[in-house]
Coordinates of C-alpha atoms in Angstrom, one line a residue:
X1 CA -0.1 -33.8 -17.4
X2 CA -2.9 -33.3 -14.9
X3 CA -6.3 -32.1 -16.2
X4 CA -9.7 -31.4 -14.6
X5 CA -13.0 -33.0 -15.6
X6 CA -13.2 -30.7 -18.7
X7 CA -9.8 -31.7 -19.9
X8 CA -8.3 -28.3 -19.0
X9 CA -4.7 -28.7 -17.8
X10 CA -4.1 -27.8 -14.0
X11 CA -1.6 -24.9 -13.5
X12 CA 2.0 -25.8 -13.0
X13 CA 4.8 -23.9 -11.4
X14 CA 7.9 -23.1 -13.4
X15 CA 10.8 -20.8 -13.5
X16 CA 10.9 -18.8 -16.7
X17 CA 13.6 -16.5 -18.2
X18 CA 12.7 -13.0 -19.4
X19 CA 13.5 -12.6 -23.1
X20 CA 12.2 -9.0 -23.5
X21 CA 10.8 -6.3 -21.2
X22 CA 10.3 -2.7 -22.2
X23 CA 7.8 0.1 -22.2
X24 CA 5.0 0.0 -24.7
X25 CA 5.0 2.9 -27.2
X26 CA 1.8 5.2 -27.3
X27 CA 0.7 4.2 -23.9
X28 CA -0.1 7.3 -21.8
X29 CA 1.4 8.3 -19.5
X30 CA 4.7 7.3 -20.8
X31 CA 6.2 4.1 -19.3
X32 CA 2.8 3.2 -17.7
X33 CA 2.5 -0.1 -19.7
X34 CA 5.2 -2.6 -20.4
X35 CA 5.4 -5.7 -22.7
X36 CA 7.0 -8.6 -21.0
X37 CA 8.0 -11.8 -22.8
X38 CA 9.0 -14.9 -20.8
X39 CA 10.4 -18.1 -22.2
X40 CA 9.0 -21.2 -20.4
X41 CA 10.9 -24.5 -20.2
X42 CA 10.4 -27.3 -22.7
X43 CA 7.3 -29.4 -22.2
X44 CA 5.3 -26.6 -20.6
X45 CA 1.7 -26.2 -21.4
X46 CA 0.9 -23.5 -24.0
X47 CA -1.9 -21.2 -22.5
X48 CA -5.2 -20.6 -24.1
X49 CA -6.7 -17.3 -24.9
X50 CA -8.2 -15.8 -21.8
X51 CA -6.1 -17.5 -19.2
X52 CA -3.5 -15.9 -17.0
X53 CA -0.3 -16.6 -15.0
X54 CA 0.7 -15.6 -11.4
X55 CA 4.0 -13.8 -12.1
X56 CA 6.6 -13.4 -9.2
X57 CA 10.1 -12.3 -9.9
X58 CA 12.6 -14.6 -8.3
X59 CA 14.2 -11.7 -6.4
X60 CA 11.1 -9.8 -5.6
X61 CA 10.4 -8.5 -2.1
X62 CA 6.6 -8.8 -2.6
X63 CA 5.0 -11.7 -0.9
X64 CA 2.6 -12.6 -3.7
X65 CA 2.7 -13.1 -7.4
X66 CA 0.5 -10.8 -9.6
X67 CA -2.1 -12.2 -11.9
X68 CA -1.5 -11.1 -15.6
X69 CA -3.5 -12.3 -18.6
X70 CA -1.8 -13.8 -21.6
X71 CA -1.4 -11.4 -24.5
X72 CA 0.1 -13.8 -26.9
X73 CA 2.1 -17.2 -26.8
X74 CA 4.2 -19.0 -29.2
X75 CA 5.5 -22.7 -29.2
X76 CA 9.2 -22.8 -30.1
X77 CA 11.0 -25.3 -32.1
X78 CA 12.8 -26.5 -28.9
X79 CA 9.5 -27.4 -27.3
X80 CA 9.6 -24.3 -25.0
X81 CA 6.9 -21.7 -24.9
X82 CA 7.4 -17.9 -25.0
X83 CA 4.5 -16.0 -23.5
X84 CA 3.8 -12.4 -23.9
X85 CA 2.1 -10.1 -21.4
X86 CA 1.0 -6.5 -21.3
X87 CA 1.4 -5.1 -17.8
X88 CA 0.0 -1.9 -16.4
X89 CA 2.3 -0.5 -13.7
X90 CA 0.0 -0.1 -10.7
X91 CA 1.9 -0.7 -7.5
X92 CA 5.2 -2.3 -6.2
X93 CA 4.3 -5.8 -7.5
X94 CA 3.8 -4.7 -11.1
X95 CA 6.6 -2.3 -11.0
X96 CA 9.0 -5.1 -9.9
X97 CA 7.9 -7.2 -12.8
X98 CA 8.4 -4.3 -15.2
X99 CA 11.8 -3.6 -13.9
X100 CA 13.0 -7.1 -15.2
X101 CA 15.5 -7.3 -18.0
X102 CA 16.5 -9.9 -20.5
X103 CA 18.0 -13.0 -18.8
X104 CA 16.3 -12.4 -15.5
X105 CA 14.4 -15.2 -13.8
X106 CA 10.7 -15.1 -13.0
X107 CA 8.4 -17.7 -11.3
X108 CA 5.3 -18.5 -13.1
X109 CA 2.2 -20.5 -11.9
X110 CA -0.1 -21.2 -14.7
X111 CA -1.9 -21.2 -17.1
X112 CA -4.6 -20.4 -14.6
X113 CA -8.4 -20.1 -15.1
X114 CA -10.8 -21.0 -18.0
X115 CA -10.6 -19.6 -21.6
X116 CA -12.7 -17.7 -24.0
X117 CA -15.4 -19.9 -25.7
X118 CA -14.8 -20.1 -29.5
X119 CA -17.8 -18.6 -31.4
X120 CA -20.1 -20.8 -33.6
X121 CA -18.5 -20.4 -37.0
X122 CA -21.4 -22.1 -38.6
X123 CA -23.7 -19.1 -37.9
X124 CA -21.9 -17.0 -40.5
X125 CA -22.0 -14.0 -38.2
X126 CA -19.1 -11.9 -36.9
X127 CA -18.4 -11.5 -33.2
X128 CA -17.8 -8.2 -31.4
X129 CA -14.6 -7.9 -29.2
X130 CA -14.2 -5.1 -26.8
X131 CA -11.1 -4.1 -24.8
X132 CA -10.6 -1.2 -22.3
X133 CA -7.3 0.0 -21.3
X134 CA -5.0 -2.9 -20.1
X135 CA -8.1 -5.1 -20.8
X136 CA -7.2 -4.9 -24.4
X137 CA -4.5 -7.6 -23.8
X138 CA -6.4 -10.9 -23.2
X139 CA -9.1 -10.0 -25.8
X140 CA -6.4 -9.1 -28.4
X141 CA -4.9 -12.5 -27.7
X142 CA -8.2 -14.0 -28.2
X143 CA -8.7 -12.1 -31.5
X144 CA -5.5 -13.7 -32.8
X145 CA -7.1 -17.1 -32.6
X146 CA -10.0 -16.1 -34.9
X147 CA -10.1 -15.9 -38.7
X148 CA -9.3 -12.5 -40.3
X149 CA -12.2 -10.1 -40.5
X150 CA -14.4 -12.4 -38.6
X151 CA -14.7 -9.9 -35.8
X152 CA -15.1 -6.2 -35.2
X153 CA -12.9 -4.9 -32.4
X154 CA -13.7 -1.9 -30.2
X155 CA -10.7 -0.5 -28.1
X156 CA -11.3 2.2 -25.4
X157 CA -8.6 4.2 -23.8
X158 CA -8.3 7.3 -21.6
X159 CA -5.5 8.6 -23.9
X160 CA -3.4 7.1 -26.9
X161 CA -3.7 3.4 -27.7
X162 CA -1.6 0.2 -27.6
X163 CA -1.8 -3.6 -28.0
X164 CA -3.6 -3.5 -31.3
X165 CA -0.6 -4.3 -33.6
X166 CA -1.7 -7.7 -34.5
X167 CA -5.6 -7.0 -34.8
X168 CA -6.9 -8.1 -38.1
X169 CA -10.6 -7.0 -37.6
X170 CA -13.1 -6.2 -40.2
X171 CA -13.6 -2.9 -38.3
X172 CA -11.2 -1.5 -35.7
X173 CA -12.9 1.3 -33.8
X174 CA -10.8 3.1 -31.1
X175 CA -12.2 5.7 -28.6
X176 CA -10.1 7.9 -26.4
X177 CA -11.5 10.0 -23.5
X178 CA -9.2 12.9 -24.4
X179 CA -9.7 12.6 -28.2
X180 CA -6.0 11.8 -28.8
X181 CA -6.9 8.8 -31.0
X182 CA -10.0 7.7 -32.8
X183 CA -13.4 8.8 -31.6
X184 CA -13.5 11.4 -28.9
X185 CA -15.2 9.9 -25.9
X186 CA -15.4 6.5 -23.9
X187 CA -16.8 3.3 -25.1
X188 CA -20.6 4.4 -25.3
X189 CA -19.5 7.0 -27.9
X190 CA -19.0 4.1 -30.3
X191 CA -20.5 0.9 -29.1
X192 CA -24.3 1.5 -28.7
X193 CA -27.4 -0.6 -28.9
X194 CA -27.9 0.3 -32.5
X195 CA -24.1 -0.5 -33.3
X196 CA -24.6 -3.9 -31.8
X197 CA -27.9 -4.7 -33.6
X198 CA -26.5 -3.4 -36.9
X199 CA -23.4 -5.5 -36.4
X200 CA -25.5 -8.7 -36.4
X201 CA -23.0 -10.2 -34.0
X202 CA -23.3 -13.8 -32.6
X203 CA -21.5 -12.9 -29.4
X204 CA -19.7 -10.2 -27.5
X205 CA -16.4 -10.7 -25.7
X206 CA -15.0 -8.1 -23.5
X207 CA -12.3 -7.3 -20.8
X208 CA -11.7 -4.0 -19.0
X209 CA -12.6 -1.9 -16.1
X210 CA -15.8 -2.7 -14.2
X211 CA -17.9 0.3 -15.3
X212 CA -17.1 -0.6 -18.9
X213 CA -18.0 -4.3 -18.5
X214 CA -21.3 -3.4 -16.7
X215 CA -22.1 -1.3 -19.8
X216 CA -21.2 -4.0 -22.1
X217 CA -23.3 -6.5 -20.3
X218 CA -26.3 -4.2 -20.3
X219 CA -26.3 -3.2 -24.0
X220 CA -25.4 -6.9 -25.1
X221 CA -28.3 -8.4 -23.1
X222 CA -30.8 -5.7 -24.2
X223 CA -29.9 -6.8 -27.9
X224 CA -30.2 -10.5 -26.9
X225 CA -26.6 -11.2 -27.8
X226 CA -24.5 -13.7 -25.9
X227 CA -21.9 -11.9 -23.9
X228 CA -18.6 -13.2 -22.3
X229 CA -16.8 -11.0 -19.8
X230 CA -13.3 -11.5 -18.5
X231 CA -13.2 -10.3 -14.8
X232 CA -10.4 -9.5 -12.4
X233 CA -10.1 -9.6 -8.6
X234 CA -7.6 -9.5 -5.9
X235 CA -6.1 -13.0 -5.4
X236 CA -3.5 -14.8 -3.5
X237 CA -3.1 -18.2 -5.0
X238 CA -4.4 -18.3 -8.6
X239 CA -5.6 -22.0 -8.3
X240 CA -8.8 -21.6 -6.4
X241 CA -7.9 -22.5 -2.8
X242 CA -7.5 -19.1 -1.1
X243 CA -11.1 -17.9 -1.9
X244 CA -9.8 -14.4 -2.0
X245 CA -10.9 -13.5 -5.4
X246 CA -14.7 -14.4 -5.3
X247 CA -17.2 -12.2 -7.1
X248 CA -21.0 -12.1 -6.9
X249 CA -23.1 -13.9 -9.3
X250 CA -26.7 -15.2 -9.4
X251 CA -25.4 -18.6 -8.7
X252 CA -23.6 -17.5 -5.6
X253 CA -20.0 -16.4 -5.1
X254 CA -17.6 -17.6 -7.9
X255 CA -13.9 -17.8 -7.9
X256 CA -12.4 -15.5 -10.4
X257 CA -9.2 -17.5 -10.8
X258 CA -10.8 -20.9 -11.1
X259 CA -14.4 -20.6 -12.2
X260 CA -13.4 -17.6 -14.4
X261 CA -11.8 -15.2 -15.3
X262 CA -14.3 -15.6 -18.3
X263 CA -18.0 -15.5 -17.3
X264 CA -21.3 -15.6 -19.0
X265 CA -22.5 -12.0 -18.4
X266 CA -26.0 -13.3 -17.5
X267 CA -24.9 -14.6 -14.2
X268 CA -22.7 -11.6 -13.2
X269 CA -24.1 -9.1 -10.6
X270 CA -22.9 -5.5 -11.0
X271 CA -24.2 -3.6 -8.1
X272 CA -24.9 0.2 -8.3
X273 CA -22.3 2.8 -7.1
X274 CA -21.0 1.9 -3.7
X275 CA -21.9 4.6 -1.2
X276 CA -20.5 3.0 1.8
X277 CA -17.7 0.5 2.7
X278 CA -18.0 -1.1 6.1
X279 CA -20.7 1.5 7.0
X280 CA -18.4 4.4 6.2
X281 CA -19.3 6.9 3.5
X282 CA -17.2 6.9 0.5
X283 CA -15.6 10.3 -0.1
X284 CA -16.9 12.4 -2.8
X285 CA -14.6 13.3 -5.6
X286 CA -12.8 16.6 -5.4
X287 CA -11.3 18.7 -8.1
X288 CA -7.5 18.8 -8.2
X289 CA -5.8 21.8 -6.6
X290 CA -4.2 24.5 -8.7
X291 CA -2.1 25.6 -5.9
X292 CA 0.1 23.8 -3.4
X293 CA -1.7 22.3 -0.3
X294 CA -1.1 23.3 3.3
X295 CA 0.7 20.4 5.1
X296 CA 1.0 22.2 8.4
X297 CA -0.4 20.7 11.5
X298 CA -0.9 22.0 15.1
X299 CA -0.1 19.5 17.9
X300 CA -0.9 20.8 21.4
X301 CA -0.4 24.4 20.3
X302 CA 2.9 23.7 18.4
X303 CA 2.9 24.3 14.7
X304 CA 4.7 21.8 12.5
X305 CA 5.5 22.6 8.8
X306 CA 4.3 19.1 7.9
X307 CA 3.1 16.1 9.8
X308 CA 6.3 13.9 9.2
X309 CA 8.4 13.5 12.3
X310 CA 11.6 11.6 12.7
X311 CA 10.9 8.9 15.3
X312 CA 12.9 8.8 18.6
X313 CA 15.7 6.2 18.5
X314 CA 16.1 6.2 14.7
X315 CA 17.4 9.6 14.1
X316 CA 19.8 10.4 16.8
X317 CA 19.6 14.1 17.4
X318 CA 19.0 15.2 13.8
X319 CA 22.5 16.4 12.9
X320 CA 23.7 12.8 12.0
X321 CA 21.7 12.9 8.7
X322 CA 22.5 16.4 7.7
X323 CA 24.9 15.3 5.0
X324 CA 22.4 12.7 3.7
X325 CA 19.4 14.9 3.0
X326 CA 17.8 18.3 3.9
X327 CA 16.8 17.6 7.4
X328 CA 15.1 21.1 7.6
X329 CA 12.4 19.8 5.5
X330 CA 11.0 17.6 8.2
X331 CA 8.1 18.6 10.4
X332 CA 9.8 17.5 13.6
X333 CA 12.6 15.4 15.2
X334 CA 12.1 13.4 18.3
X335 CA 15.4 13.0 20.1
X336 CA 17.1 9.7 21.1
X337 CA 15.4 8.4 24.2
X338 CA 16.9 10.4 27.3
X339 CA 17.4 9.3 30.8
X340 CA 18.5 11.3 33.6
X341 CA 21.7 9.5 33.8
X342 CA 23.9 8.4 31.0
X343 CA 23.3 4.8 29.8
X344 CA 25.5 2.3 27.9
X345 CA 22.5 0.2 26.8
X346 CA 22.2 -3.5 26.4
X347 CA 24.9 -6.1 25.8
X348 CA 25.1 -8.7 23.0
X349 CA 23.4 -8.4 19.6
X350 CA 21.2 -5.3 19.3
X351 CA 19.7 -5.4 15.9
X352 CA 18.4 -8.2 13.8
X353 CA 16.6 -7.9 10.4
X354 CA 13.4 -10.0 9.9
X355 CA 11.5 -10.6 6.6
X356 CA 9.5 -7.6 6.9
X357 CA 11.1 -5.5 9.7
X358 CA 13.8 -4.9 12.2
X359 CA 14.2 -6.1 15.8
X360 CA 16.1 -4.1 18.2
X361 CA 17.4 -4.3 21.8
X362 CA 19.4 -1.0 22.2
X363 CA 18.4 -0.4 25.8
X364 CA 18.1 3.4 25.7
X365 CA 21.8 4.1 25.3
X366 CA 22.1 7.9 25.6
X367 CA 24.4 10.6 27.1
X368 CA 22.0 11.6 29.8
X369 CA 19.7 14.7 30.1
X370 CA 22.4 17.2 31.4
X371 CA 24.7 16.3 28.5
X372 CA 21.9 16.6 26.0
X373 CA 20.9 20.0 27.4
X374 CA 24.5 21.3 27.1
X375 CA 25.6 19.7 23.8
X376 CA 22.8 18.1 21.6
X377 CA 19.8 20.4 22.3
X378 CA 21.4 23.7 21.1
X379 CA 22.2 22.0 17.7
X380 CA 18.7 20.6 17.5
X381 CA 17.1 24.0 18.2
X382 CA 19.1 25.6 15.4
X383 CA 17.2 23.3 13.0
X384 CA 13.9 24.2 11.4
X385 CA 12.0 21.1 12.4
X386 CA 10.2 21.2 15.8
X387 CA 12.6 19.6 18.4
X388 CA 10.9 17.0 20.7
X389 CA 12.7 15.8 23.7
X390 CA 12.0 12.0 24.4
X391 CA 12.0 11.6 28.1
X392 CA 12.4 8.1 29.7
X393 CA 13.5 6.9 33.0
X394 CA 14.0 3.8 35.3
X395 CA 11.9 5.1 38.2
X396 CA 9.2 7.7 38.8
X397 CA 11.8 10.1 40.5
X398 CA 14.1 10.0 37.5
X399 CA 11.3 10.9 35.1
X400 CA 10.4 13.8 37.3
X401 CA 14.0 15.1 37.7
X402 CA 14.5 14.8 34.0
X403 CA 11.3 16.8 33.3
X404 CA 12.4 19.5 35.7
X405 CA 15.7 19.9 33.8
X406 CA 14.0 20.0 30.4
X407 CA 11.5 22.5 31.7
X408 CA 14.2 25.0 32.1
X409 CA 15.3 24.7 28.6
X410 CA 13.9 26.1 25.2
X411 CA 12.7 22.7 24.0
X412 CA 9.2 23.2 22.7
X413 CA 7.7 19.8 23.4
X414 CA 8.4 16.6 25.5
X415 CA 7.5 13.1 24.4
X416 CA 7.0 11.1 27.7
X417 CA 8.3 7.6 26.8
X418 CA 6.5 5.0 28.9
X419 CA 6.7 2.3 26.3
X420 CA 10.4 1.2 25.7
X421 CA 10.3 -2.7 25.6
X422 CA 14.1 -3.1 26.0
X423 CA 14.9 -2.0 29.4
X424 CA 14.7 -3.9 32.8
X425 CA 13.1 -1.1 34.7
X426 CA 10.9 1.7 33.8
X427 CA 9.9 2.2 30.2
X428 CA 6.9 0.0 29.1
X429 CA 6.4 -1.1 32.8
X430 CA 4.8 2.4 33.3
X431 CA 2.5 2.2 30.2
X432 CA 1.1 -1.3 30.9
X433 CA -1.6 -0.3 33.5
X434 CA -3.8 2.7 34.0
X435 CA -2.5 3.2 37.6
X436 CA 1.1 3.2 36.7
X437 CA 0.6 5.5 33.6
X438 CA -1.4 7.9 35.7
X439 CA 1.2 8.2 38.4
X440 CA 4.0 9.1 36.0
X441 CA 2.0 11.4 33.9
X442 CA 0.6 13.2 36.9
X443 CA 4.2 13.6 38.5
X444 CA 5.7 14.8 35.2
X445 CA 2.8 17.2 34.6
X446 CA 3.3 18.7 37.9
X447 CA 6.8 19.9 37.1
X448 CA 6.6 21.1 33.5
X449 CA 4.2 23.4 31.6
X450 CA 5.5 22.3 28.2
X451 CA 3.4 20.4 25.8
X452 CA 3.5 16.8 27.0
X453 CA 2.9 13.9 24.4
X454 CA 2.8 10.4 26.0
X455 CA 4.3 7.6 24.0
X456 CA 2.4 4.4 24.7
X457 CA 3.1 0.7 24.3
X458 CA 1.0 -1.7 22.2
X459 CA 1.7 -4.4 24.8
X460 CA -0.8 -3.1 27.3
X461 CA -4.0 -5.1 27.6
X462 CA -6.0 -1.9 28.4
X463 CA -4.3 0.4 25.9
X464 CA -7.2 2.8 25.3
X465 CA -8.0 3.0 29.0
X466 CA -4.4 3.9 29.6
X467 CA -4.4 6.6 27.0
X468 CA -7.6 8.1 28.5
X469 CA -6.0 7.9 32.0
X470 CA -3.0 9.8 30.6
X471 CA -5.3 12.4 29.1
X472 CA -7.2 12.8 32.4
X473 CA -3.8 13.6 34.2
X474 CA -2.8 16.2 31.7
X475 CA -1.4 14.7 28.6
X476 CA -1.6 17.0 25.7
X477 CA -1.3 14.3 23.1
X478 CA -0.7 10.5 22.6
X479 CA 1.9 8.9 20.3
X480 CA 1.4 5.2 19.4
X481 CA 2.7 2.7 19.0
X482 CA 6.2 1.8 20.1
X483 CA 7.6 -1.5 18.8
X484 CA 6.0 -4.9 19.5
X485 CA 7.8 -7.4 21.6
X486 CA 9.2 -10.5 19.9
X487 CA 11.7 -13.2 20.2
X488 CA 14.3 -14.5 17.8
X489 CA 16.2 -17.7 18.2
X490 CA 19.7 -18.6 16.7
X491 CA 18.7 -22.2 15.5
X492 CA 22.4 -23.2 14.9
X493 CA 23.4 -22.5 18.5
X494 CA 19.9 -23.3 20.0
X495 CA 20.0 -20.0 22.1
X496 CA 18.0 -16.6 22.0
X497 CA 19.5 -14.0 19.6
X498 CA 19.2 -11.2 22.2
X499 CA 20.7 -11.3 25.7
X500 CA 17.5 -10.1 27.2
X501 CA 15.4 -12.7 25.2
X502 CA 12.7 -10.3 24.1
X503 CA 13.2 -7.4 21.7
X504 CA 11.2 -4.8 20.0
X505 CA 9.9 -5.4 16.4
X506 CA 9.3 -2.5 14.1
X507 CA 8.9 -1.9 10.4
X508 CA 6.4 -2.8 7.7
X509 CA 5.2 -5.9 9.3
X510 CA 3.5 -4.1 12.2
X511 CA 1.8 -1.4 10.1
X512 CA -1.7 -2.8 9.7
X513 CA -1.9 -3.6 13.4
X514 CA -0.6 -0.1 14.3
X515 CA -3.3 1.4 11.9
X516 CA -5.9 -0.5 13.9
X517 CA -4.6 0.6 17.3
X518 CA -4.5 4.2 16.2
X519 CA -8.0 3.9 14.6
X520 CA -9.4 2.5 17.9
X521 CA -7.5 5.0 20.1
X522 CA -9.0 7.9 18.1
X523 CA -12.4 6.4 18.5
X524 CA -11.9 6.2 22.3
X525 CA -10.7 9.9 22.4
X526 CA -13.7 11.0 20.3
X527 CA -16.0 9.8 23.2
X528 CA -14.5 12.6 25.3
X529 CA -16.1 16.1 25.3
X530 CA -14.5 18.2 22.4
X531 CA -12.5 20.3 24.8
X532 CA -10.8 17.3 26.2
X533 CA -9.7 15.6 22.9
X534 CA -6.0 15.5 22.2
X535 CA -4.1 14.9 19.0
X536 CA -2.5 11.5 18.2
X537 CA 0.9 10.9 16.6
X538 CA 1.0 7.6 14.8
X539 CA 4.0 5.3 14.7
X540 CA 4.5 1.9 13.2
X541 CA 5.9 0.7 9.9
X542 CA 5.6 3.9 7.9
X543 CA 7.8 3.6 4.9
X544 CA 5.9 5.4 2.1
X545 CA 3.6 8.4 1.7
X546 CA 0.7 6.0 1.3
X547 CA 1.4 4.7 4.7
X548 CA 1.2 8.2 6.2
X549 CA -2.1 8.9 4.4
X550 CA -3.4 5.7 5.8
X551 CA -2.7 6.7 9.4
X552 CA -4.0 10.2 8.9
X553 CA -7.2 8.8 7.5
X554 CA -7.4 6.5 10.5
X555 CA -7.4 9.8 12.6
X556 CA -3.8 10.5 13.3
X557 CA -2.7 14.2 13.3
X558 CA 0.9 13.4 12.4
X559 CA 3.3 10.4 11.9
X560 CA 6.6 9.4 13.2
X561 CA 8.9 7.5 10.8
X562 CA 11.6 5.2 12.2
X563 CA 12.8 1.9 10.7
X564 CA 12.2 3.1 7.1
X565 CA 15.2 5.7 7.5
X566 CA 17.6 2.9 8.0
X567 CA 16.4 1.1 4.8
X568 CA 16.0 4.2 2.7
X569 CA 17.6 7.4 4.3
X570 CA 15.5 9.9 2.3
X571 CA 12.2 8.1 3.1
X572 CA 10.8 11.0 5.1
X573 CA 11.4 13.4 2.2
X574 CA 9.8 11.1 -0.2
X575 CA 6.8 10.8 2.2
X576 CA 6.5 14.7 2.4
X577 CA 6.7 15.0 -1.3
X578 CA 4.2 12.2 -2.0
X579 CA 1.8 13.5 0.6
X580 CA 1.9 16.8 -1.1
X581 CA 1.4 15.4 -4.5
X582 CA -1.5 13.2 -3.2
X583 CA -3.3 16.1 -1.6
X584 CA -2.9 18.2 -4.7
X585 CA -4.3 15.5 -7.0
X586 CA -7.1 14.5 -4.6
X587 CA -8.2 18.2 -4.0
X588 CA -7.4 18.3 -0.1
X589 CA -6.3 21.9 0.8
X590 CA -5.1 20.8 4.3
X591 CA -4.5 17.7 6.4
X592 CA -7.7 18.2 8.3
X593 CA -9.8 17.6 5.2
X594 CA -9.0 13.9 5.1
X595 CA -7.9 13.3 8.7
X596 CA -10.1 10.6 10.4
X597 CA -12.4 10.2 7.3
X598 CA -12.8 6.4 8.1
X599 CA -14.0 7.3 11.6
X600 CA -17.5 7.6 10.1

């Protein structure tokens, strides 16, 4: 077994088997906290109190494991170790872990980090142990290593209580913010300077949310009592190499996973309330709404019931999904990419799943604009969502002729597609340079008075200049971004997967890049006089309501959802419902109240 210079074993990687996983009783809200028990193979190192493991279900879609503190561990007669964890369901990573069932496999890296220092038993003094929320788990595990009634235990929760079944304290004091259990109030309602002084403690050990730890540090140090705090931070590796989990101390930045997670409080630096992040003012807290928020948005004079639009090329003409979910709940539907003439599209393989997205080389297969006007458009116009005709072409003349035909119809909006990466002529070629983009927008603008949204490609080296050039020529809005070009290789045959070599990549993999592009585009548009600014519709890897909120906060007026519909057909409905719930919880009455809030 490998150990460091202090004799502490280095973490090891092992595959464990779940022996138990179920929701913890009395945790509020219900099913918010789970107890997980994992049996680790014979010969594994038993963890010490205060240490943690990186947990990663074998079949999880999440890239990284999640750091979870040890709640309890037990050496079995067969030499294996069963480790208990309490897990707060926060996001997809912890939810995937809590969805495990008996017999499932889970990868563990650990035990990681240092441990709680045992108190000096010769002093004859008790110690004070403090746990806040899910932070109860590691300190409860530590308490089990101490003699009965050699400690007092303070547990603070927002509501209810859990994780205290094995506590054998001299005094167990529980506080709850809502008064549902123990003393009404948070930790300061029970743990005061006087309580610490009267307790005659030799040391304080604590784990919980940062505001609580800051308070424990302050009162402990005022009383001259040694204080040990278990910290947490976002991390990738758990063994000290990624340097992603550093925290500020008087001795410089320390790694939470390797130098901690248990630190002497005297070296920890807790700054005051953060007013700005990256120079952007943190939004003040709002009171939750008592009525439903207004999700409607206005784009180029057209009202959308909500900002969620089905992306062109991923939703056909809307009617195809009518039997799958209530299509009428969408804000808008962008048609399949339309060209003047019918197209059969590309040959060979057309779609390929990647680890975090989807590559496609469809090639704008469509029935042609005349057929669309006669057959598909009437059906689309009968639906409640705003119909958007996505107009593409091979040459400038075909764009113009197509726009002339659409101008004579009742379609309320045109999305001018100069961004398709999967065609030999036209498409993205027009969106790469300012001059080409200006030519096509000017020509189309001359033959239609309908609101004109220009869909741009992220491949342009002068993207924002292209967007501003389009606005100068009469674009009423910009949609960004179409898929990114990529290459896939069939390694068995040694040939490209796609006949045209390059294909478009969409899906979650591109979202952070798309958010940056939208943010920068909105910044560029905001340099224009107020009367010349136009709305932006964001596209790129939107799969959840959180993604939509992210784009709107970056400055987008609305979002188009594409690949997510293939993976999860009702994704757009879930986004609308999630957006509504978010706005209600955060006190946003309408979209404009949080649109572009990170623009500064």
